[in-house]
Short mmCIF file of C-alpha atoms in Angstrom, two decimals:
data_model
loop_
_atom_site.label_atom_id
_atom_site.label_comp_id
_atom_site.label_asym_id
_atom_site.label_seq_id
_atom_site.Cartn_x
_atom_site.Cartn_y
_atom_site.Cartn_z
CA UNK S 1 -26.79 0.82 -2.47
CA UNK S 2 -24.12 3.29 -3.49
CA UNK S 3 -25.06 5.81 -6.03
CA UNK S 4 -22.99 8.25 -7.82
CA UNK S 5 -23.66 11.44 -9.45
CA UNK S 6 -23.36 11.82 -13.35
CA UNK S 7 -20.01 12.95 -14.87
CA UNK S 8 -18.54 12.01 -11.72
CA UNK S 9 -15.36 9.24 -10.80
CA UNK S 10 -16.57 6.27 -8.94
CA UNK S 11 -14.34 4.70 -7.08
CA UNK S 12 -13.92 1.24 -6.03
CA UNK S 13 -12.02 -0.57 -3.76
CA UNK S 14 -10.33 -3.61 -4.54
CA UNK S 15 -8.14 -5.25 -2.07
CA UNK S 16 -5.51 -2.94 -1.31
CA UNK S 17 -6.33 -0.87 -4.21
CA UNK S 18 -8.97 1.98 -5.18
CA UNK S 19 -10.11 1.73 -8.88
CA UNK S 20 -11.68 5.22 -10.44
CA UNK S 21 -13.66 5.17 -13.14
CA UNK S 22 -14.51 8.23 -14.99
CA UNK S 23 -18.02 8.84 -15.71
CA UNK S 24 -19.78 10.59 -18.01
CA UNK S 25 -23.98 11.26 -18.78
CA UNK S 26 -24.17 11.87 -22.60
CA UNK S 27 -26.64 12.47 -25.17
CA UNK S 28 -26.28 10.98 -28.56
CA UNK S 29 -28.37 13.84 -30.41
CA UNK S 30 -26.51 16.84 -29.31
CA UNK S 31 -23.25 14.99 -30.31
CA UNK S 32 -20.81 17.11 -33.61
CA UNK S 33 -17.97 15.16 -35.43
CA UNK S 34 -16.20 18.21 -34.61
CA UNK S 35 -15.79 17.34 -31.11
CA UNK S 36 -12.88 14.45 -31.77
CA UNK S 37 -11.14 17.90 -32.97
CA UNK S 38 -12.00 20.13 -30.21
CA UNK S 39 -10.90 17.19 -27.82
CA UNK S 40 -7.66 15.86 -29.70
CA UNK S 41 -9.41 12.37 -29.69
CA UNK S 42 -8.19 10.23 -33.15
CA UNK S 43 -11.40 9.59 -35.47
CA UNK S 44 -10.43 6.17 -37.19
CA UNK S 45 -11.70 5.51 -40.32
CA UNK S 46 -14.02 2.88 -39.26
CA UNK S 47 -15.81 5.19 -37.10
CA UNK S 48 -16.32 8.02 -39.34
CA UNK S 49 -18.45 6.40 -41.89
CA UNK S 50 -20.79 4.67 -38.86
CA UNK S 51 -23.17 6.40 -37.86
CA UNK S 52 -23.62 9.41 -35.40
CA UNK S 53 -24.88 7.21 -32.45
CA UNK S 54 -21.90 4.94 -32.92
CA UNK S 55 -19.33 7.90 -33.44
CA UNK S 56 -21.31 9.55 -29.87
CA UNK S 57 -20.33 6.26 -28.46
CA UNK S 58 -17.14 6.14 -29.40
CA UNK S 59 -15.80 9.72 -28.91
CA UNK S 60 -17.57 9.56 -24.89
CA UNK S 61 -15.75 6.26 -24.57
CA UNK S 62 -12.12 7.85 -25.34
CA UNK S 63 -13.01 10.91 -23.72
CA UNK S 64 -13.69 8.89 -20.40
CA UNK S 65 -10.03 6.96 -21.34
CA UNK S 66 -8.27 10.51 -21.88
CA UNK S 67 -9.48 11.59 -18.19
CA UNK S 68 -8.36 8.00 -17.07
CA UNK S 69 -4.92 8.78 -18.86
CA UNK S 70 -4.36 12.01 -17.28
CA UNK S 71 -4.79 10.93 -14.09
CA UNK S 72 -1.65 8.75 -14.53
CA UNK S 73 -0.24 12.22 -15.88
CA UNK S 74 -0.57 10.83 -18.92
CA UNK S 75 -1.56 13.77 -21.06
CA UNK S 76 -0.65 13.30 -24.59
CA UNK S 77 -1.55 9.49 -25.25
CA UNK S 78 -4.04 8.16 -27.08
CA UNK S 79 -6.16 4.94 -26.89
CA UNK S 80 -6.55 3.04 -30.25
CA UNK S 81 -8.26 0.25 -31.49
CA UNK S 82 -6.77 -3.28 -31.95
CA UNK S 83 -7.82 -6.03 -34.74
CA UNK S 84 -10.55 -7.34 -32.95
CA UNK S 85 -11.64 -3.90 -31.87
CA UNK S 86 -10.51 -3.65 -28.46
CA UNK S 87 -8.57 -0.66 -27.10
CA UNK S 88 -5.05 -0.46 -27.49
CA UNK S 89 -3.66 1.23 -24.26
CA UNK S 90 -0.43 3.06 -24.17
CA UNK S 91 3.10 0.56 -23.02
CA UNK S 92 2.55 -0.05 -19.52
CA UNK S 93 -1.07 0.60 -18.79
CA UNK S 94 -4.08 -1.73 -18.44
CA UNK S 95 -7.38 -0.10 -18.74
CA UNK S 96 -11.03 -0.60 -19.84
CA UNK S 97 -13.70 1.10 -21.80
CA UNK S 98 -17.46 0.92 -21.85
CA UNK S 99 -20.50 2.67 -22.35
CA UNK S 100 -24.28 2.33 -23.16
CA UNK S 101 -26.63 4.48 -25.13
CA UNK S 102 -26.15 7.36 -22.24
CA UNK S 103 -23.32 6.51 -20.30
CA UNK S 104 -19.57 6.25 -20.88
CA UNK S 105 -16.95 5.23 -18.82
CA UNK S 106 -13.24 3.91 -18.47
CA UNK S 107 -10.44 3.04 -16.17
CA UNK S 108 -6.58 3.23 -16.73
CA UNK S 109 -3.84 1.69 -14.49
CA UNK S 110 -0.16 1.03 -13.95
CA UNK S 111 0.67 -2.58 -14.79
CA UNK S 112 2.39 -2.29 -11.57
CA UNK S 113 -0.49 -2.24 -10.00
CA UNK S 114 -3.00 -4.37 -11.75
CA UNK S 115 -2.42 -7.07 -14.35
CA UNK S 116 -5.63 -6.52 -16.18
CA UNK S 117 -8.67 -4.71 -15.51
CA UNK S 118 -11.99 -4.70 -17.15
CA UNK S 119 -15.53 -2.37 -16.63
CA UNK S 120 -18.96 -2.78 -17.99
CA UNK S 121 -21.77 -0.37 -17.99
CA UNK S 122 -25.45 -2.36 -17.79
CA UNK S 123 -28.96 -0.79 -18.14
CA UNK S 124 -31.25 -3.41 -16.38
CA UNK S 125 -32.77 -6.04 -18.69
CA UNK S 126 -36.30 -5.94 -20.06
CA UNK S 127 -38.82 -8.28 -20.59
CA UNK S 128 -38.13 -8.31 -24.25
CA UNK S 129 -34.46 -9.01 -23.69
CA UNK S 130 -34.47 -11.96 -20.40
CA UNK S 131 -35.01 -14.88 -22.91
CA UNK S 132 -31.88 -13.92 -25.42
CA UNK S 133 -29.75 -12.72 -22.38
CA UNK S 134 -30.42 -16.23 -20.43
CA UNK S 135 -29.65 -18.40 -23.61
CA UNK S 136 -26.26 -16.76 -23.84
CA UNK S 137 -25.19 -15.66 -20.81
CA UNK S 138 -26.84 -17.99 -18.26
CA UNK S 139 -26.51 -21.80 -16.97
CA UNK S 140 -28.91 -23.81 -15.50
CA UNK S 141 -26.92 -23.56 -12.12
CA UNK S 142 -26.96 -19.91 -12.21
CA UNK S 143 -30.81 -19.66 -13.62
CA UNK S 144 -31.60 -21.69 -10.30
CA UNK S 145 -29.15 -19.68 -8.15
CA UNK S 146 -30.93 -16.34 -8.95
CA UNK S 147 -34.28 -17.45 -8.59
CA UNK S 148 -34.06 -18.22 -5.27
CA UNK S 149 -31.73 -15.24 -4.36
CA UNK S 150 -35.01 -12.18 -4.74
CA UNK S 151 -34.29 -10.04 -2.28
CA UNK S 152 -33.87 -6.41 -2.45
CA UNK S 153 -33.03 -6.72 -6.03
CA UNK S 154 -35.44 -7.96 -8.26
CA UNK S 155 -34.75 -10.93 -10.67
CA UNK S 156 -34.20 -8.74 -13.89
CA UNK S 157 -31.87 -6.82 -12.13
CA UNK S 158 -29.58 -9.69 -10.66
CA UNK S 159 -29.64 -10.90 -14.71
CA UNK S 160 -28.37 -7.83 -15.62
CA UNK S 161 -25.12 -7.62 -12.92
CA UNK S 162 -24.60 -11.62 -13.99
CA UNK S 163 -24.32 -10.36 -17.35
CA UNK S 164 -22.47 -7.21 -17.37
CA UNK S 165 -19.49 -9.45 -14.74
CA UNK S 166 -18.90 -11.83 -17.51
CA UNK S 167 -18.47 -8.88 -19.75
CA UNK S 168 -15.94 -7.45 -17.28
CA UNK S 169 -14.38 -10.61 -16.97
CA UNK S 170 -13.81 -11.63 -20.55
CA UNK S 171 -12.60 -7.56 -20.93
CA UNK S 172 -10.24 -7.90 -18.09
CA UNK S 173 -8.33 -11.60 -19.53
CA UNK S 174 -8.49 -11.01 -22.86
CA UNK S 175 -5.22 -10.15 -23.25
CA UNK S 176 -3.87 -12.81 -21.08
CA UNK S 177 -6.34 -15.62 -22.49
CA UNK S 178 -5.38 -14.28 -26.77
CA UNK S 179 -8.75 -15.76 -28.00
CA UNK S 180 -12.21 -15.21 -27.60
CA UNK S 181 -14.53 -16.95 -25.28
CA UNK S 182 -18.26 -17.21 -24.52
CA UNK S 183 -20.09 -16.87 -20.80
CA UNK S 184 -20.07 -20.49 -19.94
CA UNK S 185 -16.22 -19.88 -19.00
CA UNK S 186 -17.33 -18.83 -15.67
CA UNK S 187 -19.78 -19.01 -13.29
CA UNK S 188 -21.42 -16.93 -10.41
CA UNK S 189 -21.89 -18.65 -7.50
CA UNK S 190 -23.29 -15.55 -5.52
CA UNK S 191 -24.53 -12.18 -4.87
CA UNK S 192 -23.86 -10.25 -2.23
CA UNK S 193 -25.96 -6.95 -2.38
CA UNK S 194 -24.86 -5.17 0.96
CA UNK S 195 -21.38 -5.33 -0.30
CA UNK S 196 -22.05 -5.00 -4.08
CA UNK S 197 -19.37 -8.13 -4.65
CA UNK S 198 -20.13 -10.92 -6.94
CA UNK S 199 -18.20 -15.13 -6.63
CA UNK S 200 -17.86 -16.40 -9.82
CA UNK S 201 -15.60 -19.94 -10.54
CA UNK S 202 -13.41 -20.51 -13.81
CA UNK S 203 -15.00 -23.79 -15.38
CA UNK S 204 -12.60 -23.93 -18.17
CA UNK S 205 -8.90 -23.16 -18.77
CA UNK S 206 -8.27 -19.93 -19.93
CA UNK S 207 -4.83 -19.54 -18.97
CA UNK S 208 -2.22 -20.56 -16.44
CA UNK S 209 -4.10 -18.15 -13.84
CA UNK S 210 -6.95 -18.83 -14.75
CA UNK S 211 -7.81 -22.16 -14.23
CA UNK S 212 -10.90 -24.56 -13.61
CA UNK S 213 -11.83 -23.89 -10.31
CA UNK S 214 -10.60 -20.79 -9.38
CA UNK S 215 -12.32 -18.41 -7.80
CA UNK S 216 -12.57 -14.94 -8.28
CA UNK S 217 -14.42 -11.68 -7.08
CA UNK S 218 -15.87 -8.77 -9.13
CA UNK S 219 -17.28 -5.62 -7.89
CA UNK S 220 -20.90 -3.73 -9.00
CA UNK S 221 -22.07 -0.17 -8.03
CA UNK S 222 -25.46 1.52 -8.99
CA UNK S 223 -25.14 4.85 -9.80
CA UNK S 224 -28.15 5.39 -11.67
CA UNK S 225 -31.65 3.32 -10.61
CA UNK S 226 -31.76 1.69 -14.08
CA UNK S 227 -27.89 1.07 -14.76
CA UNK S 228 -25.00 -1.13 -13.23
CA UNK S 229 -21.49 -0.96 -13.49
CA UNK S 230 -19.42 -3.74 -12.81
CA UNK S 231 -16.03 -4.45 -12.80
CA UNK S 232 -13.53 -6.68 -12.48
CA UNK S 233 -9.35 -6.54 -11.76
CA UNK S 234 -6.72 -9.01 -11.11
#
C-alpha cells in the first residue's frame, strides 16, 4: 500500500489526470472559533451555534478547500454551503470535501478538466458498526463478493473502502443526478488491492451518463493504518 504523511497532498492518478487532495491531521480539542478569523474562512450561522467538534470539522474541511482553491490560483474564493448542505464551489470549479473526527481533506478542479469529482475519508469499521454499515450500504452480491475476496486486507477493512466509494460516488453525481439517492444505486464488483482501484456498475438510472450498467472505476489510498480515502472523478 501507499501511505502518505499527515498534512500532506496525496495525489492520485486518474486516467490522464493527477488529482491532489489536501490533507490535514487535526485535533478537535485544541480547536478556537477564532481561527475562521485568523484564516478568512466564513462561519455560517448554522455552524456557530453547533458545537465545537462540529465547528473543528467544519473550519479543517474549508481550510483543506482554501489550499485546494489556491492551487487553481484561486486565492480569494470561498466555499459555501448549499440547501441540502453540500459545498457550493466557486463558477467553474468542481471539488469535494470530507473529513472524519481527525482528518480533513478536499479537492478542487477546473470543469475543464473533470465534470464532477467526489472524496471520502473512512476510519475502518468496528465490530459495533459492520451490522448497521451492511444493512445500508451492502447487497447480498457484494456481502458474498467480499467474503470470499480476504486477502491482504481483512474483511472489516474491504467494508469500509465499499462504503466510503459509494460516498464518493453519490458526492461526485450529485449535481448531475439533482436528488438524493441511497447505496443500492451501485454496485462493486471488485477490489483490486495492488492497484488500490475499485469496479462498481450503475444498477439504476441516475442520469443520462449514468446509466444501468455502466461501469465505472474509483480510486482508494491508505495513508494512515486505520483510515481510507477514496475517491471518485468523471
Amino acid at each position: 500500500m501507499i501511505f502518505a504523511t499527515a498534512d500532506s497532498i496525496v495525489e492520485i492518478q486518474l486516467g490522464n489526470e493527477t488529482a491532489r487532495i489536501f490533507l490535514i491531521h487535526y485535533d478537535p480539542a485544541s480547536f478556537s472559533q477564532e481561527s475562521f478569523t485568523s484564516e478568512a474562512i466564513t462561519l455560517p450561522s448554522t455552524i456557530a451555534g453547533s458545537v465545537m467538534k462540529r465547528q473543528a470539522e467544519y473550519f479543517y474541511g474549508r481550510l483543506c478547500a482554501k489550499f485546494a482553491l489556491n492551487a487553481l490560483s484561486m486565492t480569494r474564493c470561498d466555499v459555501g454551503t448549499g440547501r441540502q448542505r453540500e459545498p457550493v464551489w466557486p463558477e467553474h470549479v468542481v471539488g469535494s470535501i470530507t473529513h472524519n473526527h481527525e482528518f480533513a481533506a478536499a479537492i478542487a478542479s477546473s470543469c475543464n478538466v473533470f465534470n464532477g469529482i467526489g472524496i471520502d475519508i473512512e476510519g475502518t469499521i468496528g465490530q459495533e458498526a459492520i451490522d448497521a454499515v451492511l444493512e445500508i450500504s451492502v447487497s447480498p452480491r457484494e456481502l458474498a463478493y467480499l467474503r470470499t475476496e480476504l486477502t491482504t486486507l481483512s474483511f472489516e477493512e474491504l467494508l469500509t473502502i465499499v462504503f466510503s466509494v459509494k460516498e464518493s460516488f453519490f458526492k461526485a453525481v450529485f449535481s448531475e443526478v439533482g436528488h438524493y439517492f441511497d447505496f443500492g444505486a451501485i454496485t462493486v464488483k471488485k477490489i483490486y488491492v495492488e492497484t488500490m482501484q475499485v469496479t462498481f456498475e450503475v444498477n439504476q438510472f441516475l442520469s443520462h451518463r449514468f446509466t444501468p450498467g455502466t461501469n465505472w472505476n474509483a480510486y482508494f489510498r491508505y495513508f494512515d493504518p486505520k483510515t481510507v480515502l477514496t475517491i471518485f472523478a468523471w
